[in-house]
Coordinates of C-alpha atoms and ligand atoms in Angstrom, one line a residue:
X906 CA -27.9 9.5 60.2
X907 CA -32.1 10.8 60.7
X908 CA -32.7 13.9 59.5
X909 CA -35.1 16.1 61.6
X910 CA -36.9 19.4 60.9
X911 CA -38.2 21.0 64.4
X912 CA -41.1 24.1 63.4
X913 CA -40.7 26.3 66.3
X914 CA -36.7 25.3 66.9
X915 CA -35.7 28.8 68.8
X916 CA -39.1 28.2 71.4
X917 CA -38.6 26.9 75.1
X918 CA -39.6 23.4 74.0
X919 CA -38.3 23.3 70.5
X920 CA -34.8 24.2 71.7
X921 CA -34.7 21.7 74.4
X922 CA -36.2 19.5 71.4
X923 CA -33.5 20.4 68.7
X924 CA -30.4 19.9 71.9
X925 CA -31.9 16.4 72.5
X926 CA -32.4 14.9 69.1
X927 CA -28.7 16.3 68.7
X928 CA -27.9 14.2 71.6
X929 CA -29.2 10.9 69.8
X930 CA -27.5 11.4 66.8
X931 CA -30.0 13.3 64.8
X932 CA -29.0 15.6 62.2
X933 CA -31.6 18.8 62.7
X934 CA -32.7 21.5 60.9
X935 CA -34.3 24.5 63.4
X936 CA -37.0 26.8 61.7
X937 CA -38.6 29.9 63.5
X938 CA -40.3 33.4 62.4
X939 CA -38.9 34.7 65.6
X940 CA -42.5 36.3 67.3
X941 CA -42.2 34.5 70.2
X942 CA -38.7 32.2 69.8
X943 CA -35.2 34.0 70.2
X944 CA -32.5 33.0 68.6
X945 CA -30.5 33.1 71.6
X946 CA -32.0 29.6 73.2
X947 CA -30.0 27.7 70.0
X948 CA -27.0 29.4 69.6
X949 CA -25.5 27.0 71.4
X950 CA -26.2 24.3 69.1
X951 CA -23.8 26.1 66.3
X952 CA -21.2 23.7 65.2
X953 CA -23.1 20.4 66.0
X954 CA -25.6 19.2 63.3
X955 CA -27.6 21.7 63.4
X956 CA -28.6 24.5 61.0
X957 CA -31.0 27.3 61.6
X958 CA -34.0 28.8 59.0
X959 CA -35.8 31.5 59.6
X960 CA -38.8 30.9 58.5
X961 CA -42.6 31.0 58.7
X962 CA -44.2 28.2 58.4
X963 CA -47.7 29.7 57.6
X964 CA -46.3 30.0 54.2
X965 CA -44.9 26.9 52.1
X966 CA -42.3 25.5 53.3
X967 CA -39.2 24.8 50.8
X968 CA -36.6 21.9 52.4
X969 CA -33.9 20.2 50.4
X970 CA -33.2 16.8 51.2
X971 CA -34.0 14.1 52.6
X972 CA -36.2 13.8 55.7
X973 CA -37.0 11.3 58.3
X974 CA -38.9 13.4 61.1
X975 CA -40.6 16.4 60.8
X976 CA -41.8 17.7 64.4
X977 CA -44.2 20.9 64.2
X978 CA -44.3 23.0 67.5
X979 CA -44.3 26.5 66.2
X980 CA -46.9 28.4 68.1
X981 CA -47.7 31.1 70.6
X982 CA -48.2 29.2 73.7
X983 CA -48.3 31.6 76.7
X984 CA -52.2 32.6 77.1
X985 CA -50.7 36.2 77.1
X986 CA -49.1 35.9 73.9
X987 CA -51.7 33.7 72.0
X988 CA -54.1 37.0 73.0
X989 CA -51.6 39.2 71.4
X990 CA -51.1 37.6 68.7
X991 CA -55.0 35.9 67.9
X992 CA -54.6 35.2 64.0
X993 CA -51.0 33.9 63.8
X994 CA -51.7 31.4 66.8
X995 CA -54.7 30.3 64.7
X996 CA -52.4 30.7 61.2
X997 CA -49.7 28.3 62.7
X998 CA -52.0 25.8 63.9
X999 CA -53.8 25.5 61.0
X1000 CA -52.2 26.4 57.8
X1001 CA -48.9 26.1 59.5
X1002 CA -49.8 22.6 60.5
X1003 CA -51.0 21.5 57.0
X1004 CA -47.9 22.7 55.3
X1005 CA -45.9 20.9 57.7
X1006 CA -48.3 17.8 56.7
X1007 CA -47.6 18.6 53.1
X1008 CA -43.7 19.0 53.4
X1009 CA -43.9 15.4 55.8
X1010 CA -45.9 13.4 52.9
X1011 CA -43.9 14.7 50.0
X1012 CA -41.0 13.4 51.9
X1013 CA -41.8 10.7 53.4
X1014 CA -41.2 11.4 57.0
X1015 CA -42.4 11.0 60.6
X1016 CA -44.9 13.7 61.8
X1017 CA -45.1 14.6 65.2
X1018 CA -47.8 17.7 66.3
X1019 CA -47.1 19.3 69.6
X1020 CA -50.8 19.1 70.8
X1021 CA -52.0 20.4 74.2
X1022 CA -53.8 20.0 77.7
X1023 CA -55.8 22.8 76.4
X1024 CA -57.4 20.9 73.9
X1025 CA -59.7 19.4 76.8
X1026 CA -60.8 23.0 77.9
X1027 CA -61.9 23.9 81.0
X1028 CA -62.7 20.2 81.7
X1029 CA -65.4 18.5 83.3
X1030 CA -63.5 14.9 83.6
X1031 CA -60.8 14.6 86.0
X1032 CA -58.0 14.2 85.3
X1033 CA -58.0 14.3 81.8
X1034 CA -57.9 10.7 79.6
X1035 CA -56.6 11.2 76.1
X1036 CA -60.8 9.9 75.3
X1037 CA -61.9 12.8 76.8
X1038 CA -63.1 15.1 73.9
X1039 CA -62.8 18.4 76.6
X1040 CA -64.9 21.4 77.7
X1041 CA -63.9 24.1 75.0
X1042 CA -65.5 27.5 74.4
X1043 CA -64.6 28.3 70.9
X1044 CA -65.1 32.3 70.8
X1045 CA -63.7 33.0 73.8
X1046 CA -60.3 34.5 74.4
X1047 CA -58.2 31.2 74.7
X1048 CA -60.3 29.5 71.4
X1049 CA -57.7 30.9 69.1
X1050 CA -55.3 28.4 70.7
X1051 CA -57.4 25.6 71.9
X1052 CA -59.5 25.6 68.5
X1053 CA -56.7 25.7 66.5
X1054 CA -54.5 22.9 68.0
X1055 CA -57.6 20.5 68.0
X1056 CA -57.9 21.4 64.0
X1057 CA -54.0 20.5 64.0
X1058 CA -55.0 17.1 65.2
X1059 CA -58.0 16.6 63.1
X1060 CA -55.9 17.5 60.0
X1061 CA -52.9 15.2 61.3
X1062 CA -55.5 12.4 61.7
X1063 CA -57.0 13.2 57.9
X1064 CA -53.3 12.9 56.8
X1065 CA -52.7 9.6 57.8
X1066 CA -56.3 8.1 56.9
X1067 CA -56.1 9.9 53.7
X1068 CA -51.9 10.0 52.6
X1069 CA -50.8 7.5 54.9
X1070 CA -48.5 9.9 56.6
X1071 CA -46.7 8.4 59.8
X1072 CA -48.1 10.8 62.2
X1073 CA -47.5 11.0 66.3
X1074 CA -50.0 13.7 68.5
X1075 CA -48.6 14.6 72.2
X1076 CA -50.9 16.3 74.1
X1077 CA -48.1 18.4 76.2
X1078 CA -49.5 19.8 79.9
X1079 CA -47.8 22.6 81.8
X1080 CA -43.9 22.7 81.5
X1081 CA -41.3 24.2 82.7
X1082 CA -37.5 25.3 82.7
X1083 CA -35.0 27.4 81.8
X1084 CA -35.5 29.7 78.4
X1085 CA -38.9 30.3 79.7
X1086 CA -39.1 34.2 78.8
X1087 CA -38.8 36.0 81.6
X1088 CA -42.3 38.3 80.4
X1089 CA -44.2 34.8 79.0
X1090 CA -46.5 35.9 81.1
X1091 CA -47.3 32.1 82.6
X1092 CA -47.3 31.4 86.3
X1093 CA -44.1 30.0 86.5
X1094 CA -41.7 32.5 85.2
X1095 CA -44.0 35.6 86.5
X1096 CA -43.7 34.6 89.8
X1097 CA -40.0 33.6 89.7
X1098 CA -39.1 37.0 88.1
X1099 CA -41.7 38.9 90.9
X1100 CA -40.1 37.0 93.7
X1101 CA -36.5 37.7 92.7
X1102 CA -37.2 41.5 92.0
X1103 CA -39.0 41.7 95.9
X1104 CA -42.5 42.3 93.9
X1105 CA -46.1 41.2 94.6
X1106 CA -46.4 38.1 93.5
X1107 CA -49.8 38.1 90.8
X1108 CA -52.4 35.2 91.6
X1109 CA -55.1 35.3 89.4
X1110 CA -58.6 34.4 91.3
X1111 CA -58.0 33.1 94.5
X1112 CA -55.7 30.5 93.6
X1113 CA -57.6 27.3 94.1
X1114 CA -57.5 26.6 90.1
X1115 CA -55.1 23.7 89.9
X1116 CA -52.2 23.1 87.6
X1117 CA -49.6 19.9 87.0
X1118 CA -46.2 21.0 86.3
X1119 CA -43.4 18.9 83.9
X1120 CA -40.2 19.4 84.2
X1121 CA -38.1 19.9 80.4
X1122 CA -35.7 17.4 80.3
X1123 CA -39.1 14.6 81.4
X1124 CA -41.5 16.3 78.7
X1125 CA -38.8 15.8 76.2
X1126 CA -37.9 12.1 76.7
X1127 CA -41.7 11.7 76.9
X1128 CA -41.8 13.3 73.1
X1129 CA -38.8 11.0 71.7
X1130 CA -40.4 7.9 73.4
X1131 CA -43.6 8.7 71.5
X1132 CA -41.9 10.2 68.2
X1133 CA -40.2 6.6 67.6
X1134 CA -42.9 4.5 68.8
X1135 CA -45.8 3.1 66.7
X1136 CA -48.4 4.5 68.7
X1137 CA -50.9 7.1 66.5
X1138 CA -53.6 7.5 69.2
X1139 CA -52.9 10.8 71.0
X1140 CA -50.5 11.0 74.2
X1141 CA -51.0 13.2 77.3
X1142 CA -47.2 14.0 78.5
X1143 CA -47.1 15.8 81.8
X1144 CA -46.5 15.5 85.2
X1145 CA -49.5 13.8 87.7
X1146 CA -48.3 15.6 90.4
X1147 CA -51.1 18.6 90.8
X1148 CA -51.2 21.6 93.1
X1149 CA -53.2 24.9 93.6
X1150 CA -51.6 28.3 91.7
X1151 CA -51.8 29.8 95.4
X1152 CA -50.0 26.9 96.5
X1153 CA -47.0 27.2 93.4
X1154 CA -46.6 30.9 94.6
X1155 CA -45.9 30.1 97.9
X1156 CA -43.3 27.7 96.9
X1157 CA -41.7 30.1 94.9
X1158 CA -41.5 32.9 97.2
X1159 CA -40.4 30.7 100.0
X1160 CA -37.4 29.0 97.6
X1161 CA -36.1 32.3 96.1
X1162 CA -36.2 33.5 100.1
X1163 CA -38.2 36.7 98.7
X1164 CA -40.0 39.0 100.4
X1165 CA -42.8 39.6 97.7
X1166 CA -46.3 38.8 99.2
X1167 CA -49.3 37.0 97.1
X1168 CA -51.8 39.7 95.4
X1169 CA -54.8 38.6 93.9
X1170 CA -55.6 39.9 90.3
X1171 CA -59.1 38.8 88.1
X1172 CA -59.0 35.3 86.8
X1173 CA -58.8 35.5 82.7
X1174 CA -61.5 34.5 81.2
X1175 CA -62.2 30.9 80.6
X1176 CA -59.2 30.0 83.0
X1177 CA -59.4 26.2 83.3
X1178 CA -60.2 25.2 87.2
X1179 CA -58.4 22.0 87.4
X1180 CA -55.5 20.3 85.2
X1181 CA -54.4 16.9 85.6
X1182 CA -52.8 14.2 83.2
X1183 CA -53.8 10.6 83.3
X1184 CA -50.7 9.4 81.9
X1185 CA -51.7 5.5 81.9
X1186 CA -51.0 5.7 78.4
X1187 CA -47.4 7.1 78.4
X1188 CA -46.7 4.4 81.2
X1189 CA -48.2 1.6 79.8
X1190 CA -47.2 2.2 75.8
X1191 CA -43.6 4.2 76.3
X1192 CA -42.6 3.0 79.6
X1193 CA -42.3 6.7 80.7
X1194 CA -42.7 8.7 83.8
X1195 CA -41.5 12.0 84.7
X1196 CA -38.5 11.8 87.1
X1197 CA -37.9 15.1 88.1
X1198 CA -39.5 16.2 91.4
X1199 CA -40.8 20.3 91.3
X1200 CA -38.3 21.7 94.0
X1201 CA -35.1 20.3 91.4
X1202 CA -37.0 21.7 88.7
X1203 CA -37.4 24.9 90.0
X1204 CA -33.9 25.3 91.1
X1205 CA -33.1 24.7 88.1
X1206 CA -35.6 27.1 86.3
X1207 CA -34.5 30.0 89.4
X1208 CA -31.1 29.4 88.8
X1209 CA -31.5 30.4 84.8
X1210 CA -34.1 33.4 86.1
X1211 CA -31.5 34.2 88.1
X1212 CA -28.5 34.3 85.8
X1213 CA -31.2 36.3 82.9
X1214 CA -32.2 38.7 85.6
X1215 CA -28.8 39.7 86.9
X1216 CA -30.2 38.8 90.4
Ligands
LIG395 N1 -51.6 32.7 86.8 C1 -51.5 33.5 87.9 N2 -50.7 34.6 87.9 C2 -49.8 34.9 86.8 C3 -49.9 34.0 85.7 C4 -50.8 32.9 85.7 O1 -52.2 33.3 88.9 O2 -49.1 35.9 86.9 C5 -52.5 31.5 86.8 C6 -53.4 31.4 85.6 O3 -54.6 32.2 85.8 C7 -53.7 29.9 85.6 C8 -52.4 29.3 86.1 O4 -51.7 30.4 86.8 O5 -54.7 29.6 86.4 C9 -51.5 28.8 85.0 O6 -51.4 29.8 84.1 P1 -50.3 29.7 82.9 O7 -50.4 31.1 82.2 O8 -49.0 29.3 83.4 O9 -50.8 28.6 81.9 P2 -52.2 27.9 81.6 O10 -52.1 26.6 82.3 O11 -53.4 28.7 82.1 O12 -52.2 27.8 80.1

C-alpha cells in the first residue's frame, strides 16, 4: 500500500486531497500548523488510513517510515490571509518547500508542489500557457505569495536536476467547494455568506476583472492524474470556463434567491484583470477535463455555506 504525506492536510484542498488518495488505497499521513487549516475538515477521515501531525513544516520535518508521495500544499492562499500573514506565506513556500524536498530525497519519494495561477501575475498573455513566465510585481502586496510559490518551483526544479528527486508542479487556478472558510475572504465564499445573510454583496472595482472557477472534486482528479504521471513540466489545472466577478455575484445572489444588492468596494492592489487556463496540456498528457458545470458546483458549495451558517 503507497504511503502519502499531504503538507497542508486540514486546508480546503489538502482535505479534499487526503479523502481522495484514501479513496485509491493510499495510506496518508495529514500535517498542518493550524493558521489557516482546521482540524474540523479531516475529522472525518479518523478510522480510515489516515493519521494527523500537527506540524509546521517551516521547521524540519521528522517522518518515520517509508514514503512513496510526499505532496506540499501548506500555505496561506486567500489574498486576505497571505496579507495577514506576509512572512509565513513566504516561510512555507520557501523553507517549507525545501524541507519537504529534503524529507522527499532522503526517502525516496514522489514530490508534488501545489503551484499557482498566480505565478503568471497580472498577465499580459491570454489565457495563460504553462510557457508563459507571467506579469509579477514582486514588492507589492500579493509578491509574498506569488514570489514565493515561483521560488517553490525553482527549488523543486533544482531538486530534480541536482538530487534526482521525482518531482510533479500543478499550477492550481481558482477553486471551489465546500470547507471554503466562511471569512477566506475570496469571492466565492464572501459572496455566498453575504447573500445568505441578506447583505451587500462586495465587488471589488467594477467587476469586469475576470476569473475561471474549478470545481474540488475536478481539481483533485486533475492533481492525481498528474501526481502518477511522468510528466515534470509544470501543469495548469483549472477550469476554461471564464466569467466577470460582477457577473459570479449575480449568479450567486440570484441562486441563493437573496435580496443582497452588488456594492462596489476599491480593487486591491495588483488585482489580476483576467484569469484563464489553457489546459491543452492537462488534456493532451492526463486526458483530463473538468466535468463539473458552475451552477452544480455552487449548489454544492451553498448547500455546505448553508449547513456552516445555520441558514
Ligand atoms: N473579489 C470581490 N469581492 C470580494 C472578494 C473578491 O470582488 O469580496 C474579487 C477580487 O478582487 C478578485 C476576484 O474577486 O478580482 C477573485 O478574488 P479571490 O480573492 O477569490 O481570488 P484571486 O483570484 O484574486 O486570488
Amino acid at each position: 500500500m503507497p504511503r502519502a504525506l499531504v503538507t497542508g492536510a486540514a486546508g480546503f484542498i489538502g482535505s479534499h486531497l487526503c479523502e481522495y488518495l484514501l479513496g485509491r488505497g493510499v495510506s496518508v499521513v495529514g500535517m498542518d500548523n493550524l493558521i489557516t487549516g482546521d482540524v474540523s475538515n479531516i475529522e472525518h477521515l479518523a478510522g480510515r488510513d489516515f493519521v494527523f501531525v500537527k506540524h509546521d513544516v517551516t521547521n524540519y520535518i521528522h517522518l518515520e517510515g517509508p514514503l512513496d508521495y510526499l505532496l506540499h500544499f501548506a500555505s496561506p492562499a486567500s489574498p486576505i490571509d497571505y496579507l495577514r500573514v506576509p512572512i509565513q506565506t513566504l516561510k512555507v513556500g520557501s523553507l517549507g518547500t525545501h524541507n519537504s524536498l529534503g524529507l522527499a530525497k532522503a526517502k525516496k519519494a514522489r514530490f508534488l508542489i501545489a503551484s499557482t495561477s498566480e505565478v503568471y501575475g497580472d498577465p499580459l498573455v491570454h489565457p495563460q500557457r504553462e510557457d508563459y513566465w507571467g506579469n509579477v510585481n514582486p514588492v507589492g502586496p500579493r509578491g509574498v505569495y506569488d514570489e514565493a510559490k515561483r521560488f517553490a518551483e525553482a527549488m523543486t526544479m533544482a531538486y530534480h536536476r541536482v538530487h534526482g528527486v521525482e518531482t510533479r508542479i500543478v499550477r492550481i487556478f481558482n477553486t471551489y467547494g465546500p470547507r471554503m472558510r466562511v471569512e477566506d475572504g475570496r469571492a466565492i465564499p464572501a459572496f455566498l455568506s453575504q447573500a445568505l445573510r441578506s447583505e451587500d454583496v462586495t465587488v471589488f472595482g467594477d467587476g469586469t476583472q475576470t476569473r475561471s472557477l474549478c470545481f474540488i472534486s475536478d481539481l483533485v482528479e486533475g492533481i492525481y492524474r498528474l501526481l502518477t504521471s511522468d510528466v515534470r513540466d509544470p501543469v495548469n489545472i483549472g477550469n476554461p470556463r471564464e466569467m466577470t466577478i460582477q457577473e459570479l455575484a449575480e449568479r450567486i445572489i440570484a441562486l441563493t434567491g437573496s435580496k443582497s444588492r452588488v456594492v462596489h468596494k476599491p480593487l486591491p492592489v495588483d488585482d489580476p484583470k483576467v484569469r484563464q487556463p489553457d489546459i491543452t496540456r492537462a488534456r493532451t498528457l492526463l486526458g483530463w477535463e473538468p466535468k463539473v458545470p458552475l451552477d452544480e458546483g455552487l449548489s454544492v458549495t451553498l448547500a455546505y455555506f448553508r449547513k456552516t451558517l445555520g441558514i
